[in-house]
Amino acid sequence: MKTPIELDRYSCNWIGGERVQGTAAMEVENPATGRTIARVPDLEDEAVDRAIESAGQAFDSWSRLPAGVRAGYLNEWAQRLLDHSEELASLLTLEQGKPLVESRGEIAGAAAIIRWYAEEGKRAYGEIIPASNEGQQLLVYREAAGVVGLITPMNFPAATVARKVAPALAAGCTLVLKPAETTPLTAIALFDHLMATGIPAGAANLVTGEAARIGARLMAHPAIRKISFTGSTRIGKLLMEQAARTVKKVSLELGGNSPVIVFPDADPEKAAADIVANKFENCGQVCNGINRIYVHEDIRDAFVAALLSRVRRLRTGPGLSEGADVGPLISGAALAKVERLVGDAVAKGGELLAGGRRLQAEPYADGYFYAPTLIAGVTGEMDIAREEIFGPVAPVLAFRTEEEVVAAANDTDYGLAAYVYTQNFARIHRMIRVLKTGNIGVNGTSLAYPQAPFGGVKESGIGREGGRQGLEEYTVLKYVALTTE
Ligand code: NAP
């Protein structure tokens, strides 16, 4: 396949408003072919420190700019992403694998997030509290948190960058971003456009390189006052421990094991359509993607048949090819994990209805493709019901009573999202109350919007992204008792 874009343009980092090359490099692969498509810097420690110091130097002037001026840079950034969306979408698909149509949606979504925060930055209000004493005022200022470190994952290389960089800059913070090793090119391209707005040097810096080393550098540096991380729970816990040493504020958007519960009064066709769209988006690599499908025994057979006919219609292929619904997984390790989980489920009695194998014939030969898979007869003892799958596999579990399914749905250390399909109003209210997750979809699975506070409970995270709450994550309060008489 012909590469439609000039990849050498995306081989540098951004520090203090300058393009920077490292002395060492890391390879970036196309997951549809397994071939190296670009090299990005594996930045040395001294340069990472320079990025942090450069953000530190830019902080005072950036945080003092009127919010409307900061919004001007953000709005121009969003417009540039829209003006270059076709190239950005192709780049995203090339390094991440998702179908081009999804990448286009992600670039449009990133621009929408940036625009929303450009405006929300103007509403970072403080408070005046009635005082206890005459001649006194109690004032609460909301100030930018300082220099922030941002670490993003591979599954949404544009959206996760926008969901952190936009609120950070809108709040008046300056930043150092480290994108995922597998998908740095989209982040670099996004930064090229941010720099082209003429944003003051050092306000936004981007570094790539070995995660543990750069992460440790960011976490140890006293100038970084906040860390916002999106990624696995395992790494989130590690960063939380490291943050304790300099008492940094942390936001963690972590993994999930999201259940969907389909009650007998649900519309099975609508539920099946939504669930398949959610489950196989981005080859199943979505944090709030459905991990366990609980269906009531009374409608199990009809519902599984509806799922199966939809799963069979999914077309797998390279994301840049015409008509692909499902692309490759991100890496060989991701593929091996999916193979292990499906193997365990089948060995323990799961009924394989579709897929269940790696695709290795042309045009899949060297890519990380796995056939869209449906497994029925899954039980809570199988690894697939207990771990985050992060792949194109839909496991179906049956239930009989509401109490039983709520207990099973909540029986996980994760608490990111849950979904419920029912027409019963009282049951909807009960489900909202008893499901222990940060986000709930009722009769629908779309959750992430710029204006909504998305985030997890339990081991799925701390803090929120989106909404006014997402801006507050990048601010600190300063309380002033002002005696005037
Ligand atoms: P990951 O392996 O945890 O990596 C996430 C980021 O952390 C990457 O930039 C990675 O760098 C970096 N990292 C790895 N080790 C590190 C260390 N020791 N110190 C500092 N940083 C380190 O996650 P992923 O595979 O990219 O993404 C998938 C996970 O993200 C899933 O669990 C998914 O549920 C979660 N996620 C959650 C949300 C949410 O909103 N809750 C959204 C999207 C994704 P390298 O890539 O260079 O290793």
Coordinates of C-alpha atoms and ligand atoms in Angstrom, one line a residue:
M1 CA 0.0 0.0 0.0
K2 CA 1.3 3.4 -0.9
T3 CA 2.0 5.7 2.1
P4 CA 0.0 8.9 1.5
I5 CA 2.0 11.1 3.8
E6 CA 5.6 12.3 4.3
L7 CA 6.5 10.5 7.6
D8 CA 9.9 12.1 8.1
R9 CA 8.1 15.3 9.1
Y10 CA 7.0 13.6 12.2
S11 CA 10.4 12.5 13.5
C12 CA 11.1 15.3 16.0
N13 CA 10.0 16.4 19.5
W14 CA 9.0 20.0 20.5
I15 CA 10.9 21.7 23.4
G16 CA 10.7 25.4 24.0
G17 CA 9.0 26.1 20.7
E18 CA 11.9 24.4 18.8
R19 CA 12.0 21.1 16.9
V20 CA 14.4 18.7 18.6
Q21 CA 16.0 15.5 17.4
G22 CA 17.3 12.9 19.9
T23 CA 20.7 11.2 19.7
A24 CA 18.9 7.8 19.8
A25 CA 15.7 6.8 18.1
M26 CA 12.7 4.4 18.5
E27 CA 10.9 2.7 15.7
V28 CA 7.2 3.1 15.0
E29 CA 5.4 0.2 13.3
N30 CA 2.3 -0.1 11.1
P31 CA 0.3 -2.7 13.0
A32 CA -1.4 -3.8 9.7
T33 CA 1.9 -4.9 8.2
G34 CA 4.3 -5.2 11.1
R35 CA 6.7 -2.9 9.2
T36 CA 8.6 0.1 10.5
I37 CA 7.2 3.3 9.1
A38 CA 9.1 6.0 11.1
R39 CA 11.6 6.7 13.8
V40 CA 11.1 9.2 16.7
P41 CA 13.6 10.4 19.3
D42 CA 14.4 8.3 22.3
L43 CA 15.1 11.5 24.2
E44 CA 18.0 11.7 26.7
D45 CA 17.3 12.7 30.3
E46 CA 19.0 16.1 29.9
A47 CA 16.5 17.0 27.1
V48 CA 13.5 15.8 29.1
D49 CA 14.7 18.1 32.0
R50 CA 15.0 20.9 29.4
A51 CA 11.4 20.4 28.4
I52 CA 10.2 20.6 32.0
E53 CA 12.3 23.8 32.6
S54 CA 11.0 25.4 29.4
A55 CA 7.4 24.8 30.6
G56 CA 8.4 26.2 33.9
Q57 CA 9.8 29.4 32.3
A58 CA 6.7 29.8 30.2
F59 CA 4.2 29.3 33.1
D60 CA 4.0 32.8 34.6
S61 CA 3.3 34.6 31.4
W62 CA 1.0 31.9 30.0
S63 CA -1.1 31.6 33.1
R64 CA -1.4 35.4 33.3
L65 CA -2.8 35.8 29.8
P66 CA -6.5 36.6 29.7
A67 CA -8.4 33.4 29.1
G68 CA -9.8 34.8 25.9
V69 CA -6.3 35.1 24.5
R70 CA -5.5 31.5 25.4
A71 CA -8.8 30.6 23.8
G72 CA -7.6 32.2 20.6
Y73 CA -4.6 29.9 20.3
L74 CA -6.8 26.9 21.1
N75 CA -9.5 27.8 18.6
E76 CA -6.9 28.3 15.9
W77 CA -5.4 24.9 16.8
A78 CA -8.8 23.2 16.4
Q79 CA -9.4 24.9 13.1
R80 CA -6.0 23.7 11.8
L81 CA -6.8 20.1 12.8
L82 CA -10.1 20.3 10.8
D83 CA -8.3 21.9 7.8
H84 CA -5.8 19.0 7.8
S85 CA -8.1 16.3 9.0
E86 CA -7.6 13.9 6.1
E87 CA -3.9 13.8 6.4
L88 CA -4.1 13.5 10.2
A89 CA -6.7 10.7 10.0
S90 CA -4.5 8.7 7.5
L91 CA -1.5 9.2 9.8
L92 CA -3.5 8.0 12.8
T93 CA -4.7 4.9 11.0
L94 CA -1.2 4.1 9.7
E95 CA 0.4 3.9 13.2
Q96 CA -2.7 2.8 15.2
G97 CA -4.6 0.6 12.8
K98 CA -8.2 1.7 13.2
P99 CA -10.4 2.1 10.1
L100 CA -10.0 5.4 8.4
V101 CA -13.6 6.3 9.1
E102 CA -12.9 6.0 12.9
S103 CA -9.8 8.1 12.6
R104 CA -11.7 10.9 10.8
G105 CA -14.2 10.8 13.6
E106 CA -11.4 11.0 16.2
I107 CA -9.8 14.1 14.6
A108 CA -13.2 15.8 14.4
G109 CA -13.8 14.8 18.1
A110 CA -10.3 16.2 19.1
A111 CA -11.1 19.5 17.5
A112 CA -14.5 19.6 19.2
I113 CA -12.8 19.0 22.6
I114 CA -10.3 21.8 22.0
R115 CA -13.0 24.2 21.0
W116 CA -15.1 23.4 24.1
Y117 CA -12.2 23.9 26.5
A118 CA -11.2 27.1 24.7
E119 CA -14.5 28.5 25.9
E120 CA -14.6 26.7 29.3
G121 CA -11.3 28.3 30.2
K122 CA -13.2 31.6 30.3
R123 CA -15.4 30.2 33.1
A124 CA -12.8 29.1 35.7
Y125 CA -14.7 31.1 38.3
G126 CA -13.6 31.6 41.9
E127 CA -16.0 32.3 44.8
I128 CA -16.7 34.9 47.5
I129 CA -17.9 33.4 50.8
P130 CA -19.9 35.4 53.3
A131 CA -17.5 36.3 56.1
S132 CA -17.9 35.8 59.9
N133 CA -16.5 39.1 60.8
E134 CA -17.4 42.7 59.8
G135 CA -14.8 44.3 57.6
Q136 CA -13.6 41.0 56.2
Q137 CA -13.9 39.2 52.9
L138 CA -13.3 35.5 52.3
L139 CA -12.2 35.0 48.7
V140 CA -11.5 31.8 46.8
Y141 CA -9.3 32.1 43.7
R142 CA -9.1 29.3 41.1
E143 CA -5.5 29.3 39.7
A144 CA -3.6 27.2 37.2
A145 CA -2.0 24.2 38.9
G146 CA 1.4 24.9 37.4
V147 CA 3.6 22.8 35.0
V148 CA 1.8 19.5 34.3
G149 CA 3.0 16.2 32.9
L150 CA 0.7 14.4 30.5
I151 CA 1.0 10.8 29.6
T152 CA -1.3 9.3 26.9
P153 CA -2.1 5.8 25.7
M154 CA -2.1 4.2 22.2
N155 CA -5.8 3.6 21.6
F156 CA -7.0 7.2 20.9
P157 CA -3.7 9.0 20.0
A158 CA -5.5 12.2 19.0
A159 CA -8.5 12.3 21.4
T160 CA -6.5 11.5 24.5
V161 CA -4.0 14.2 23.7
A162 CA -6.7 16.8 23.1
R163 CA -8.5 15.8 26.3
K164 CA -5.4 16.7 28.3
V165 CA -3.6 19.4 26.4
A166 CA -6.8 21.6 25.8
P167 CA -8.0 21.8 29.4
A168 CA -4.4 22.2 30.7
L169 CA -3.7 25.2 28.4
A170 CA -7.2 26.6 28.9
A171 CA -6.7 26.6 32.7
G172 CA -3.3 28.4 32.3
C173 CA -1.0 25.5 32.8
T174 CA 2.1 24.8 30.8
L175 CA 2.9 21.2 30.0
V176 CA 5.2 18.4 28.9
L177 CA 3.4 15.6 27.0
K178 CA 4.7 12.0 26.5
P179 CA 2.6 10.0 24.0
A180 CA 2.6 6.2 23.7
E181 CA 5.6 4.5 22.1
T182 CA 3.4 2.8 19.5
T183 CA 1.5 6.0 18.4
P184 CA 3.7 9.1 18.8
L185 CA 3.3 10.3 15.2
T186 CA -0.3 11.6 15.6
A187 CA 0.7 13.5 18.8
I188 CA 3.7 15.0 17.0
A189 CA 1.5 16.1 14.1
L190 CA -1.0 17.6 16.5
F191 CA 1.9 19.6 18.1
D192 CA 3.1 20.8 14.7
H193 CA -0.3 22.4 14.3
L194 CA -0.3 23.7 17.9
M195 CA 3.1 25.3 17.3
A196 CA 1.9 26.8 14.0
T197 CA -0.6 28.9 15.9
G198 CA 2.3 30.9 17.3
I199 CA 1.6 29.8 20.9
P200 CA 4.4 31.2 23.2
A201 CA 7.5 29.1 23.3
G202 CA 7.6 26.5 26.1
A203 CA 3.8 26.5 26.8
A204 CA 3.5 23.1 25.3
N205 CA 6.4 20.6 25.0
L206 CA 6.4 17.1 23.6
V207 CA 8.9 14.3 24.4
T208 CA 9.1 10.7 23.2
G209 CA 11.3 7.9 24.4
E210 CA 11.5 5.0 26.8
A211 CA 8.4 5.2 29.0
A212 CA 9.8 4.1 32.4
R213 CA 12.8 6.5 32.2
I214 CA 10.9 9.5 30.9
G215 CA 8.0 8.8 33.3
A216 CA 10.4 8.6 36.3
R217 CA 12.0 11.9 35.2
L218 CA 8.6 13.6 35.0
M219 CA 7.4 12.1 38.3
A220 CA 10.6 13.1 40.2
H221 CA 10.8 16.7 39.0
P222 CA 9.6 19.1 41.7
A223 CA 8.5 21.7 39.1
I224 CA 5.8 19.3 37.8
R225 CA 2.8 19.9 40.1
K226 CA 0.3 17.7 38.4
I227 CA 0.3 14.5 36.4
S228 CA -2.6 13.4 34.2
F229 CA -2.3 9.9 33.0
T230 CA -4.5 7.7 30.7
G231 CA -3.5 4.1 30.4
S232 CA -3.5 0.8 32.2
T233 CA -4.3 0.4 35.9
R234 CA -0.9 -1.3 36.4
I235 CA 1.0 1.8 35.3
G236 CA -1.5 4.2 36.9
K237 CA -0.7 2.6 40.3
L238 CA 3.0 2.9 39.7
L239 CA 2.7 6.6 38.9
M240 CA 0.5 7.2 41.9
E241 CA 3.3 5.8 44.1
Q242 CA 5.9 7.9 42.4
A243 CA 3.7 11.0 42.7
A244 CA 3.7 10.6 46.5
R245 CA 7.4 11.6 46.7
T246 CA 6.7 15.2 45.6
V247 CA 3.0 15.2 46.5
K248 CA 1.8 15.9 43.0
K249 CA -1.8 16.2 42.2
V250 CA -2.9 13.2 40.0
S251 CA -5.6 12.4 37.6
L252 CA -5.8 8.8 36.4
E253 CA -8.0 7.5 33.6
L254 CA -7.4 3.7 33.8
G255 CA -8.6 0.4 32.6
G256 CA -12.1 -1.1 32.7
N257 CA -14.1 -4.4 32.7
S258 CA -17.4 -2.9 31.6
P259 CA -20.5 -5.0 31.8
V260 CA -23.7 -4.5 29.7
I261 CA -26.9 -6.0 31.1
V262 CA -29.7 -6.8 28.7
F263 CA -33.0 -7.3 30.5
P264 CA -35.9 -9.3 29.0
D265 CA -37.9 -6.2 28.2
A266 CA -35.1 -4.7 26.1
D267 CA -35.3 -4.3 22.3
P268 CA -32.9 -7.1 21.3
E269 CA -32.2 -5.8 17.8
K270 CA -31.3 -2.3 19.1
A271 CA -29.2 -3.7 22.0
A272 CA -27.4 -6.1 19.6
A273 CA -26.6 -3.3 17.1
D274 CA -25.3 -0.9 19.8
I275 CA -23.3 -3.6 21.6
V276 CA -21.6 -4.9 18.4
A277 CA -20.7 -1.3 17.4
N278 CA -19.3 -0.5 20.9
K279 CA -17.5 -3.9 21.2
F280 CA -15.7 -3.9 17.9
E281 CA -14.9 -0.2 17.6
N282 CA -11.1 0.3 17.4
C283 CA -10.7 -3.5 17.3
G284 CA -12.1 -3.7 20.9
Q285 CA -9.3 -1.3 22.2
V286 CA -11.6 1.1 24.0
C287 CA -11.4 1.8 27.7
N288 CA -15.1 1.9 28.1
G289 CA -15.6 -0.9 25.6
I290 CA -18.0 -3.7 26.7
N291 CA -16.1 -6.5 28.3
R292 CA -19.0 -8.7 29.5
I293 CA -22.4 -9.1 27.9
Y294 CA -25.0 -10.3 30.5
V295 CA -28.3 -11.4 28.8
H296 CA -31.4 -12.6 30.6
E297 CA -32.0 -16.3 30.0
D298 CA -35.5 -15.7 28.6
I299 CA -34.1 -13.8 25.5
R300 CA -30.7 -15.4 25.4
D301 CA -31.1 -17.4 22.2
A302 CA -32.8 -14.7 20.2
F303 CA -30.3 -12.1 21.4
V304 CA -27.2 -14.3 20.7
A305 CA -28.6 -14.9 17.2
A306 CA -28.9 -11.1 16.7
L307 CA -25.3 -10.6 17.9
L308 CA -24.0 -13.4 15.7
S309 CA -25.5 -12.2 12.5
R310 CA -23.9 -8.8 13.1
V311 CA -20.5 -10.1 14.1
R312 CA -20.4 -12.3 11.0
R313 CA -21.0 -9.2 8.8
L314 CA -18.0 -7.4 10.2
R315 CA -15.2 -7.0 7.6
T316 CA -11.7 -7.1 9.0
G317 CA -8.9 -5.4 7.0
P318 CA -6.1 -2.8 7.1
G319 CA -7.6 0.4 8.3
L320 CA -6.6 2.3 5.2
S321 CA -8.4 -0.2 3.0
E322 CA -11.9 0.5 1.6
G323 CA -14.8 -0.8 3.7
A324 CA -12.8 -2.3 6.7
D325 CA -14.9 -2.3 9.9
V326 CA -12.2 -3.8 12.2
G327 CA -8.5 -3.2 11.8
P328 CA -5.5 -4.9 13.4
L329 CA -4.6 -5.0 17.1
I330 CA -1.8 -2.6 18.1
S331 CA 0.9 -5.2 18.7
G332 CA 2.0 -8.8 18.9
A333 CA 1.7 -8.6 22.6
A334 CA -2.0 -7.5 22.4
L335 CA -2.7 -10.3 20.0
A336 CA -1.1 -12.9 22.3
K337 CA -3.2 -11.7 25.2
V338 CA -6.4 -12.1 23.2
E339 CA -5.3 -15.6 22.1
R340 CA -4.7 -16.5 25.7
L341 CA -8.1 -15.2 26.9
V342 CA -10.0 -17.0 24.2
G343 CA -8.0 -20.2 24.8
D344 CA -8.8 -20.1 28.5
A345 CA -12.5 -19.5 27.8
V346 CA -12.8 -22.3 25.3
A347 CA -10.8 -24.7 27.6
K348 CA -13.3 -23.9 30.4
G349 CA -16.4 -24.7 28.3
G350 CA -17.1 -21.5 26.4
E351 CA -19.0 -22.0 23.2
L352 CA -17.1 -20.4 20.2
L353 CA -19.7 -19.1 17.8
A354 CA -17.6 -16.9 15.5
G355 CA -13.9 -16.1 15.1
G356 CA -11.5 -17.4 17.7
R357 CA -8.4 -17.3 15.7
R358 CA -5.6 -15.1 14.4
L359 CA -5.9 -14.1 10.7
Q360 CA -2.7 -15.0 8.9
A361 CA -3.5 -15.3 5.2
E362 CA -2.9 -12.4 2.8
P363 CA -3.6 -9.4 3.3
Y364 CA -3.2 -10.1 7.0
A365 CA 0.0 -12.1 7.0
D366 CA 2.4 -9.8 8.9
G367 CA -0.2 -7.7 10.7
Y368 CA -1.8 -8.2 14.1
F369 CA -5.3 -9.3 12.9
Y370 CA -7.7 -11.3 15.0
A371 CA -11.1 -12.5 13.7
P372 CA -14.1 -10.8 15.3
T373 CA -15.1 -13.3 17.9
L374 CA -18.3 -14.2 19.8
I375 CA -18.2 -16.7 22.7
A376 CA -21.4 -17.8 24.5
G377 CA -21.6 -19.8 27.8
V378 CA -19.0 -17.6 29.5
T379 CA -18.8 -17.8 33.3
G380 CA -17.4 -15.5 35.9
E381 CA -14.5 -18.0 36.5
M382 CA -13.0 -17.5 33.1
D383 CA -10.1 -15.0 32.7
I384 CA -12.0 -13.3 29.9
A385 CA -14.7 -12.2 32.4
R386 CA -12.2 -11.0 34.9
E387 CA -9.5 -9.2 32.8
E388 CA -9.7 -6.2 30.4
I389 CA -9.8 -8.0 27.0
F390 CA -8.9 -5.0 24.8
G391 CA -9.5 -7.0 21.7
P392 CA -12.3 -8.0 19.2
V393 CA -13.9 -10.6 21.4
A394 CA -17.5 -10.5 22.7
P395 CA -18.2 -12.8 25.7
V396 CA -21.8 -13.6 26.5
L397 CA -23.0 -14.6 30.0
A398 CA -26.5 -15.6 31.0
F399 CA -28.4 -14.5 34.1
R400 CA -31.8 -15.1 35.8
T401 CA -32.4 -12.5 38.5
E402 CA -31.6 -8.8 38.8
E403 CA -29.9 -9.3 42.2
E404 CA -27.6 -12.0 40.7
V405 CA -26.6 -9.9 37.7
V406 CA -25.9 -6.8 39.7
A407 CA -23.7 -8.7 42.0
A408 CA -21.8 -10.3 39.1
A409 CA -21.5 -6.9 37.2
N410 CA -20.0 -5.3 40.3
D411 CA -17.7 -8.2 41.1
T412 CA -14.6 -6.6 39.6
D413 CA -11.8 -4.2 40.9
Y414 CA -12.6 -1.9 37.9
G415 CA -15.4 0.7 37.9
L416 CA -15.2 2.6 34.6
A417 CA -18.5 2.0 32.7
A418 CA -21.7 -0.1 32.7
Y419 CA -24.5 -0.3 30.3
V420 CA -28.1 -1.3 30.8
Y421 CA -30.9 -2.1 28.3
T422 CA -34.4 -2.1 29.7
Q423 CA -37.6 -0.2 29.2
N424 CA -38.6 -0.4 32.9
F425 CA -38.3 3.1 34.4
A426 CA -38.1 1.9 38.0
R427 CA -35.4 -0.6 37.1
I428 CA -33.4 2.1 35.3
H429 CA -33.4 4.1 38.5
R430 CA -32.3 1.1 40.6
M431 CA -29.5 0.3 38.1
I432 CA -28.1 3.8 38.2
R433 CA -28.0 3.6 42.0
V434 CA -26.5 0.1 42.4
L435 CA -23.9 -0.2 39.6
K436 CA -20.5 0.8 41.0
T437 CA -19.0 2.6 38.0
G438 CA -18.1 6.2 37.1
N439 CA -20.2 6.2 33.9
I440 CA -23.4 4.5 32.9
G441 CA -25.1 4.2 29.5
V442 CA -28.9 3.4 29.6
N443 CA -30.3 2.1 26.3
G444 CA -27.2 3.4 24.5
T445 CA -23.4 3.1 24.6
S446 CA -22.1 6.5 23.6
L447 CA -20.5 8.2 26.6
A448 CA -17.5 10.4 25.8
Y449 CA -18.6 14.0 25.0
P450 CA -16.5 17.2 25.6
Q451 CA -19.1 18.6 28.1
A452 CA -19.5 15.4 30.2
P453 CA -17.3 14.4 33.2
F454 CA -15.9 11.0 32.1
G455 CA -13.9 8.9 34.6
G456 CA -13.8 5.9 36.7
V457 CA -14.2 4.7 40.3
K458 CA -12.4 1.9 42.2
E459 CA -9.3 0.9 40.2
S460 CA -10.5 2.6 37.0
G461 CA -9.2 5.9 38.1
I462 CA -9.2 9.2 40.0
G463 CA -10.5 12.5 38.6
R464 CA -12.5 13.3 35.5
E465 CA -11.9 14.3 31.9
G466 CA -14.5 16.4 30.0
G467 CA -16.8 19.0 31.4
R468 CA -16.1 21.8 33.8
Q469 CA -14.8 19.1 36.2
G470 CA -12.1 18.3 33.6
L471 CA -10.9 21.9 33.7
E472 CA -10.9 21.9 37.5
E473 CA -8.4 19.1 37.5
Y474 CA -5.8 21.6 36.1
T475 CA -6.5 24.2 38.8
V476 CA -5.8 24.7 42.5
L477 CA -7.7 26.8 44.9
K478 CA -6.2 29.7 46.8
Y479 CA -8.3 30.9 49.8
V480 CA -7.8 34.5 51.0
A481 CA -9.1 36.0 54.2
L482 CA -9.0 39.7 53.5
T483 CA -9.5 42.1 56.3
T484 CA -10.3 45.6 55.0
E485 CA -11.4 47.5 58.1
Ligands
NAP1 P1 -0.2 1.6 29.0 O1 0.6 0.5 28.6 O2 -0.5 1.8 30.5 O3 0.5 3.0 28.5 C1 0.0 4.2 28.7 C2 1.0 5.3 28.7 O4 1.9 5.1 29.8 C3 2.0 5.2 27.4 O5 2.4 6.5 27.1 C4 3.1 4.4 28.0 O6 4.3 4.6 27.3 C5 3.2 5.0 29.4 N1 4.0 4.2 30.3 C6 4.3 2.9 30.3 N2 5.1 2.5 31.3 C7 5.3 3.7 32.0 C8 6.1 4.0 33.2 N3 6.7 3.1 33.9 N4 6.1 5.3 33.6 C9 5.4 6.2 32.9 N5 4.7 6.0 31.8 C10 4.6 4.7 31.4 O7 -1.6 1.7 28.3 P2 -1.9 1.5 26.7 O8 -1.8 0.1 26.4 O9 -1.2 2.6 25.9 O10 -3.5 1.9 26.7 C11 -4.5 1.0 27.1 C12 -5.0 1.2 28.5 O11 -5.4 2.5 28.6 C13 -6.2 0.3 28.7 O12 -6.1 -0.2 30.0 C14 -7.3 1.3 28.7 O13 -8.5 0.9 29.4 C15 -6.7 2.5 29.2 N6 -7.5 3.7 28.8 C16 -8.3 4.3 29.7 C17 -9.0 5.5 29.3 C18 -9.9 6.1 30.3 O14 -10.4 7.2 30.0 N7 -10.2 5.6 31.5 C19 -8.9 5.9 28.0 C20 -8.1 5.3 27.1 C21 -7.4 4.2 27.5 P3 4.8 3.5 26.2 O15 3.7 3.4 25.2 O16 6.0 4.2 25.6 O17 5.1 2.2 26.9

